Phi, psi and omega in degrees: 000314180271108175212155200250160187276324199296288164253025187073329204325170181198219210228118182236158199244153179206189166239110190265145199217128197259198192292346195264352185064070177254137184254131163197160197291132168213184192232187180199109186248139167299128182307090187245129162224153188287120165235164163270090180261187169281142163208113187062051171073335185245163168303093202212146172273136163240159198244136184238108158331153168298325179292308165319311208300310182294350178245002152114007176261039188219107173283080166343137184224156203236000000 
């Protein structure tokens, strides 16, 4: 599910390292929300990122 429709963005995988440099595996997941946008002229919800939403390439529908 977190994945943004607009620009793909996704679930990036890394290593996380405490104060002792102990290593193990984490994910970093995208700020993603469910809206009501425009899509082909009709009203339909897509999961958007936050970045998307701000910078205007997501047309909102009312």
């Amino acid at each position: 599910m977190a994945k943004c429709d607009i620009c793909g963005k996704g679930v990036t995988f890394g290593i996380q390292v405490s104060h002792s440099h102990r290593r193990s595996n984490r994910t970093w997941k995208p700020n993603v929300k469910r809206v009501k946008a425009m899509v082909n002229g009709t009203p339909c919800h897509i999961y958007a990122c936050t970045r998307c939403l701000r910078s205007g390439k997501v047309t909102r529908a009312i």
